Short mmCIF file of C-alpha atoms in Angstrom, two decimals:
data_model
loop_
_atom_site.label_atom_id
_atom_site.label_comp_id
_atom_site.label_asym_id
_atom_site.label_seq_id
_atom_site.Cartn_x
_atom_site.Cartn_y
_atom_site.Cartn_z
CA UNK A 1 -4.60 27.30 40.23
CA UNK A 2 -4.89 23.97 41.83
CA UNK A 3 -3.16 20.83 41.03
CA UNK A 4 -5.55 18.46 39.11
CA UNK A 5 -3.72 15.29 40.56
CA UNK A 6 -3.38 16.26 44.34
CA UNK A 7 -5.28 19.61 44.80
CA UNK A 8 -2.14 21.46 46.01
CA UNK A 9 -1.33 24.99 44.87
CA UNK A 10 0.54 25.46 41.55
CA UNK A 11 3.33 27.93 41.43
CA UNK A 12 4.71 29.80 38.50
CA UNK A 13 8.41 29.06 37.70
CA UNK A 14 10.58 29.64 34.79
CA UNK A 15 11.64 26.40 33.03
CA UNK A 16 14.04 26.74 29.97
CA UNK A 17 12.84 30.28 29.35
CA UNK A 18 9.08 29.48 29.74
CA UNK A 19 6.79 30.30 32.65
CA UNK A 20 5.08 26.96 33.72
CA UNK A 21 3.13 26.09 36.80
CA UNK A 22 4.52 23.42 39.14
CA UNK A 23 2.52 21.70 41.87
CA UNK A 24 3.83 22.22 45.55
CA UNK A 25 2.73 18.74 46.47
CA UNK A 26 3.24 16.05 43.59
CA UNK A 27 5.74 18.15 41.47
CA UNK A 28 3.47 17.83 38.47
CA UNK A 29 3.66 20.58 35.91
CA UNK A 30 1.05 22.67 34.03
CA UNK A 31 1.97 24.10 30.70
CA UNK A 32 -0.37 26.51 28.84
CA UNK A 33 -1.03 25.88 25.23
CA UNK A 34 2.10 26.14 23.16
CA UNK A 35 4.51 26.03 26.07
CA UNK A 36 5.47 22.39 25.59
CA UNK A 37 6.38 22.87 21.99
CA UNK A 38 8.57 25.85 22.99
CA UNK A 39 10.23 23.85 25.71
CA UNK A 40 11.15 20.75 23.49
CA UNK A 41 12.29 22.95 20.60
CA UNK A 42 14.52 25.13 22.44
CA UNK A 43 15.49 23.81 25.82
CA UNK A 44 18.98 24.50 27.19
CA UNK A 45 19.95 21.01 28.78
CA UNK A 46 21.64 18.57 26.52
CA UNK A 47 21.23 15.01 27.58
CA UNK A 48 24.03 12.42 27.31
CA UNK A 49 23.38 9.31 24.97
CA UNK A 50 23.33 7.03 28.00
CA UNK A 51 20.51 9.36 29.47
CA UNK A 52 18.45 9.24 26.24
CA UNK A 53 19.09 5.42 25.87
CA UNK A 54 17.76 4.94 29.55
CA UNK A 55 14.29 6.10 28.09
CA UNK A 56 13.84 2.64 26.50
CA UNK A 57 13.06 1.00 29.64
CA UNK A 58 10.96 3.92 31.06
CA UNK A 59 8.95 3.95 27.74
CA UNK A 60 8.24 0.27 27.89
CA UNK A 61 7.02 0.59 31.39
CA UNK A 62 4.94 3.64 30.62
CA UNK A 63 3.64 2.28 27.33
CA UNK A 64 1.99 -0.71 29.15
CA UNK A 65 0.64 1.81 31.72
CA UNK A 66 -1.28 3.66 28.97
CA UNK A 67 -3.97 0.81 28.78
CA UNK A 68 -4.83 1.15 32.29
CA UNK A 69 -4.36 4.83 32.60
CA UNK A 70 -8.00 6.02 32.91
CA UNK A 71 -7.76 8.50 35.51
CA UNK A 72 -9.81 11.58 34.93
CA UNK A 73 -8.20 14.91 35.79
CA UNK A 74 -9.99 18.27 35.30
CA UNK A 75 -8.08 21.08 33.79
CA UNK A 76 -6.65 23.46 36.40
CA UNK A 77 -7.35 26.41 34.16
CA UNK A 78 -10.84 25.62 33.05
CA UNK A 79 -11.61 23.78 36.27
CA UNK A 80 -14.69 21.55 35.42
CA UNK A 81 -13.35 20.50 32.01
CA UNK A 82 -11.91 16.85 31.93
CA UNK A 83 -8.78 16.47 30.29
CA UNK A 84 -7.97 13.60 27.67
CA UNK A 85 -4.95 11.56 28.04
CA UNK A 86 -2.80 10.87 24.98
CA UNK A 87 0.66 9.11 24.12
CA UNK A 88 3.13 11.93 23.32
CA UNK A 89 4.16 11.39 19.65
CA UNK A 90 1.69 8.52 19.39
CA UNK A 91 4.29 5.91 20.20
CA UNK A 92 6.65 7.33 22.88
CA UNK A 93 4.81 5.63 25.86
CA UNK A 94 4.79 9.04 27.70
CA UNK A 95 1.16 9.63 28.65
CA UNK A 96 0.09 13.32 29.08
CA UNK A 97 -3.28 15.00 29.71
CA UNK A 98 -4.43 17.77 27.44
CA UNK A 99 -7.49 20.10 28.00
CA UNK A 100 -9.80 20.14 25.02
CA UNK A 101 -10.93 23.66 25.82
CA UNK A 102 -7.67 25.80 26.37
CA UNK A 103 -5.00 23.36 25.00
CA UNK A 104 -3.09 23.15 28.17
CA UNK A 105 -1.02 20.10 29.09
CA UNK A 106 -0.62 18.34 32.42
CA UNK A 107 2.62 16.45 32.97
CA UNK A 108 3.20 14.28 36.04
CA UNK A 109 6.46 14.49 38.00
CA UNK A 110 9.70 14.11 35.68
CA UNK A 111 7.57 13.58 32.53
CA UNK A 112 8.78 16.98 31.13
CA UNK A 113 12.35 15.96 31.41
CA UNK A 114 11.64 12.74 29.93
CA UNK A 115 10.07 14.40 27.01
CA UNK A 116 13.09 16.59 26.36
CA UNK A 117 15.34 13.45 26.51
CA UNK A 118 12.95 11.72 24.16
CA UNK A 119 13.07 14.70 21.68
CA UNK A 120 16.79 14.95 21.95
CA UNK A 121 16.98 11.24 20.81
CA UNK A 122 14.83 12.03 17.99
CA UNK A 123 16.75 15.11 17.04
CA UNK A 124 20.01 12.77 17.15
CA UNK A 125 18.48 10.20 14.96
CA UNK A 126 16.98 12.74 12.46
CA UNK A 127 20.12 13.48 10.22
CA UNK A 128 21.10 9.81 9.74
CA UNK A 129 17.57 8.87 9.06
CA UNK A 130 17.05 11.68 6.45
CA UNK A 131 20.25 10.41 4.80
CA UNK A 132 19.09 6.87 4.86
CA UNK A 133 15.40 7.36 3.97
CA UNK A 134 15.15 10.74 2.51
CA UNK A 135 14.95 9.49 -1.10
CA UNK A 136 12.33 6.96 -0.24
CA UNK A 137 10.31 9.66 1.69
CA UNK A 138 10.51 11.97 -1.46
CA UNK A 139 9.14 9.29 -3.65
CA UNK A 140 6.33 8.63 -1.10
CA UNK A 141 5.44 12.16 -0.93
CA UNK A 142 5.63 12.53 -4.74
CA UNK A 143 3.17 9.59 -5.14
CA UNK A 144 0.77 10.78 -2.56
CA UNK A 145 0.71 14.25 -4.49
CA UNK A 146 -0.06 12.43 -7.61
CA UNK A 147 -2.78 10.60 -5.96
CA UNK A 148 -4.15 13.92 -4.48
CA UNK A 149 -3.97 15.37 -7.99
CA UNK A 150 -6.01 12.62 -9.49
CA UNK A 151 -8.61 13.06 -6.63
CA UNK A 152 -8.89 16.63 -7.36
CA UNK A 153 -8.91 16.25 -11.02
CA UNK A 154 -12.54 16.99 -11.86
CA UNK A 155 -12.00 18.07 -15.59
CA UNK A 156 -9.69 16.78 -18.16
CA UNK A 157 -8.78 20.25 -19.08
CA UNK A 158 -5.56 21.24 -17.31
CA UNK A 159 -6.57 24.96 -16.99
CA UNK A 160 -9.92 24.12 -15.14
CA UNK A 161 -8.05 21.61 -12.95
CA UNK A 162 -5.58 24.34 -11.97
CA UNK A 163 -8.22 26.64 -11.14
CA UNK A 164 -10.12 24.13 -9.10
CA UNK A 165 -6.94 23.08 -7.25
CA UNK A 166 -6.32 26.75 -6.55
CA UNK A 167 -9.83 27.17 -4.78
CA UNK A 168 -9.27 23.80 -2.89
CA UNK A 169 -6.01 24.86 -1.24
#
């Protein structure tokens, strides 16, 4: 495969137990469908709080770059299929490219490491956030379920509603 950014060859390397393709020229990384999730969930390197905090400045810089990041990259696997760029986690500011055909993801140099640091930060904040906001989230979820139940309620007879819900799931 060839790099969608600079056209150099992609070499297969192991990264946190996953085989990914790395560009010999620009050092970008190609991950086949599902590999990014495996890496961010199970990576071996743990980043310090200072490294995670350093992402704030980087994210602000990248977030502003999203508005002007309209480069068209073709999928190195599917070749002529243009990839779509997206903001990882919707608000991270880390812009990645994903192939709509094969689901592979292109990361520019050092973006994969930044993603791991970002996820570490999210994981670090998860338990305190669950303690602080867990009861509120449970109430919101219960209310959403009630609204869904009302929307699915076609009959006033609970038995019929239960049967209809069963078919809708």
